Each structure stands twice: as C-alpha cells, then as structure tokens.
C-alpha cells in the first residue's frame, strides 16, 4: 500500500526554486533514502512533506488523503513526524519535557519510558535542560520526540550530521529497532554507504530534481555517485 | 515621609506596575509582539468593571470576576482575528496593528463613555481607605498590600504554570521555536491565542487596580503602557520574575524620586529606564536580543 505520494512538487524561496517537479512515493513499511549534494533541496522537500514549507504547486497525499494544505501540527496527528536538520530542540525544556510536549493523541508503543529504553544514554539526563546535552544526546532526544507521536511515517533529516562515528553507529542501531518494527522511514543521509545499507530504495536529487531512483540493491555505486554530483555517466 | 516609607510605598506602586506589565511581558515573551494597545486594553477592562458596578451595584471585585472571562475571550478572539494575521508579515506589522488597535479602543471609549474621568475607588469597599501605622514614619495601606500580594501570587502562579504543567511547557516550546513546535504536533495558533487571552485577562486586572487606586479616562492607556513597558525593559525583556522586579524597581525609583522633588517622580522612573537601556544595549549594540 502506498503511504506517501508526492506529485509534481515545486517549492520556492522567493525567486529561488529549491524543489522542481519532484514526484515519488513510499509504500507502507518501506525505508527510502533521499540523497543529494548540498543545496539539492532535500531539507525543503522533507519540510514540505511535514507541512513546514508551503509548496508553490504540486500535491502531497498521505494514506489516500490530500494533505497539501494541511498545517504541520495536524499532519503530526495523522502520523507524519520530522526530525529536523540541526535537531531543533526546545533548549530550556528538560529532556522529558521535550518528549512530553510532543505526545500527540495517536496511540502506540511510544511514550517517555519506551523512548528512554531505546536511548538509554538519555536516562541520566531526563531532568536536564536540552541545552546542556551533548550533540549525540540531543539527536537522540530529537528522534525520541518524533517517535512520541507514534508516527506512521518518520522523516529523518541528516541525523548523523556533526556526530562522532561511534555515536552515529549508536543512533542507527536504535533506528534499526524502530525500522525493524515496521515503521515507514524517509531519511536524508550524506553518507552514501550508510544510506545504501539502511534503505530499501534510494532517491537521488540534484538541483531540486530527482535524477535517479531505484532499489538500493540494484543500483551500482558509480551510477549513484555520478547522479549525486551531476556527472555524465561514462560512455 | 521618610526614605524607608518612600521605598515601601514604591514597592506597593511597583507591584501595580508589575501587574500592568505582566501581560505585555507574556505577549513579548511568547510571540515577540510589543502590544502598543496593552494600556488601552487595561483601561477597557476598567470600563467594563465600571459598567457592571454601575448597572448592578455589586462591589468592584465582584464585577471584575464577571469582566475577567469577557476579557479573556476578547484576547483569544483578538489574537485569532487580528494579531495572527499581522504576525505572518514581518515584525513591523504587529506593531502597527496594535498601534491601530490602541487608537480604535480609545476612540470607542470616548464615544461610549465621554471624556469624563471615572474611578472604581468608591465601589471597592474599605480596602481603599484602611491602613496601618507601623511606626510614626511608616504606614502600610490595605490597598498597597493587597496589590503586592496579588502581584506576587500572580507571578508565582504563572511561574508554576510555565514550569510544571504540560500546557506551560507547550507555551515555552512555542515561544522558543514555533516552527519546531508545529512539527512536534503543537498548534501554535492556539497557543498564541491562549497567551494573548491570559495577557488580556491580566491587563484587565491591572485596569481594576488602576481604577481603584486612582482615576481613568478613555486616553489613560498610553501612560499605563509606558510604565508597563519600562517595567518590562528594566526587568529584562521576556523574563517573568524580571518583570515583577522591574515593576518594583520602577515604583521605588518614582517614590524615592518624589522625595527629592514631587515633580521628579515620573522622571526618576524614566532615568532608571534609560540607565538600564544604556547598560544593557549600550556600546553600539542597540539591538533587541532575540534569545
Ligand atoms: N530559508 C531559506 N531561504 C532561502 N533559501 C533557502 C532557504 N533554505 C534553503 N534555501 C535554498 O534552497 C536550496 C535547497 O536547500 P535545502 O536546504 O533544501 O537543500 P539540502 O539538500 O537540504 O542541502 P544540505 O545538504 O546542505 O542540507 C538551496 O539553494 C538553499 O540555499
Ligand atoms: Mg538539508
């Protein structure tokens, strides 16, 4: 079953067109990696899906309903959660408060305790302001906050950015648990190897357009790399 | 009047300024709106209390209990209809919108109530006149004490709300990052509407105290706004306890200033305000902090 369908989406910042006619869809339970160079439009596309950026034209469908004009907080209620680039925690709120403000009406397995079980590094930090946490801890809170709404679709924007490799491994191990439980995930990842590892399918963007998409297993790395940098395929 | 007594009276006066400033501080803290109509909203609250008193003969405090829900609802609607739209188009628009609102309120009050001066002092019972002589130079008025106690309770209640309840965390989260709050499932419009509702309700309380302490007329708002604004700035913009302390500092500056010369009272408050502005934003950094 198709969970998310993006149809000819255009996103602009004034005159700058950040996303140009992007179409793709994600099936229930699928993990899709969105890759592309800096400025390709990945963050903008994710924000448009989450409702934080109003697209100029095009449509977004979620579970059969047209959500193009729905505000972000209502999409969270429907089951779309975005882990923003740069984490975007509420700095003066404690870890627990950051998690609890986000618990929406959706029922499911995620609550403060189950999130802390998946991210045990947060347990001793539970009552500390988010501003005092390390980068890895903050990223765990950001992911936990998204999980609190028991999403059907989890959008992850560069969750490994600025983290030490060991921390990235830990974050992805926890994500593995989440994905293993049947969540549908759309993730932006700069690390190509990791993206191809985690995802079943890959969409590659270049200057706002989708230039390549396919099963991760079937794509050869050179083709992905040349699409990524916008190089012509060697003859 | 001794200096000690001047300070004490200043604390009472300052508590009144803090109540006036409280709603201004909330709206600035949560939405970065400087509500130029805040003083007029307070005066509007005083008029609503006045009308209820005139029509029914109940004491002013009872009338306030009736006026409060009306004002809270008014704040909610005001945010959803006027301020919400203005927030979408940059930082200057809300300022202009509230400036316009200020004029509209003043003109409406002129139209309905004529420019006559009114007071709620006569309908507030013995609290307006009772006082205790502590020593020969030191007297405590019941009204001053009442305002101080109410102010402290008000700020304590708000502090508890913001730090201990989920609705309070949601308000702080929205204040810190509205975009991230939306993405966490928070309806920022409704949070803003609640913040303005609370602010307008508290402004009405300020209006009640204004009417009981002294007199008001349709154009009393801007003066109240200036004192409220000074209290907020002296206390550090957007900080709640700071606003209480800022109000008290302003009150004390005014009463101590009056010791030097009666006409120097208000000027002493302005000078304190300017001194704080220069210390905090001086040295070429004349920009508002956004954090
Ligand atoms: N708030 C903004 N205002 C104006 N232009 C923006 C804004 N955000 C992004 N852009 C521009 O839109 C384009 C796409 O940016 P976007 O952040 O979506 O790319 P990205 O693929 O996420 O890049 P990165 O890998 O650096 O995160 C870029 O040219 C960027 O400069
Ligand atoms: Mg990005």
Short mmCIF file of C-alpha atoms and ligand atoms in Angstrom, two decimals, chain A residues 36-44 46 85 157-158 161 188 190, ligand 2:
data_model
loop_
_atom_site.label_atom_id
_atom_site.label_comp_id
_atom_site.label_asym_id
_atom_site.label_seq_id
_atom_site.Cartn_x
_atom_site.Cartn_y
_atom_site.Cartn_z
CA UNK A 36 21.97 14.57 -2.96
CA UNK A 37 24.67 17.20 -2.70
CA UNK A 38 24.41 20.29 -0.51
CA UNK A 39 21.59 22.53 -1.62
CA UNK A 40 19.89 19.82 -3.68
CA UNK A 41 16.58 20.55 -1.96
CA UNK A 42 16.34 17.56 0.39
CA UNK A 43 15.54 19.53 3.54
CA UNK A 44 13.00 21.64 1.68
CA UNK A 46 11.11 16.93 3.77
CA UNK A 85 18.10 19.10 10.38
CA UNK A 157 16.98 14.84 8.06
CA UNK A 158 20.71 14.15 8.42
CA UNK A 161 25.39 15.39 10.99
CA UNK A 188 18.23 12.08 4.23
CA UNK A 190 25.04 12.32 3.34
MG1 LIG C 2 19.42 19.81 4.31
#
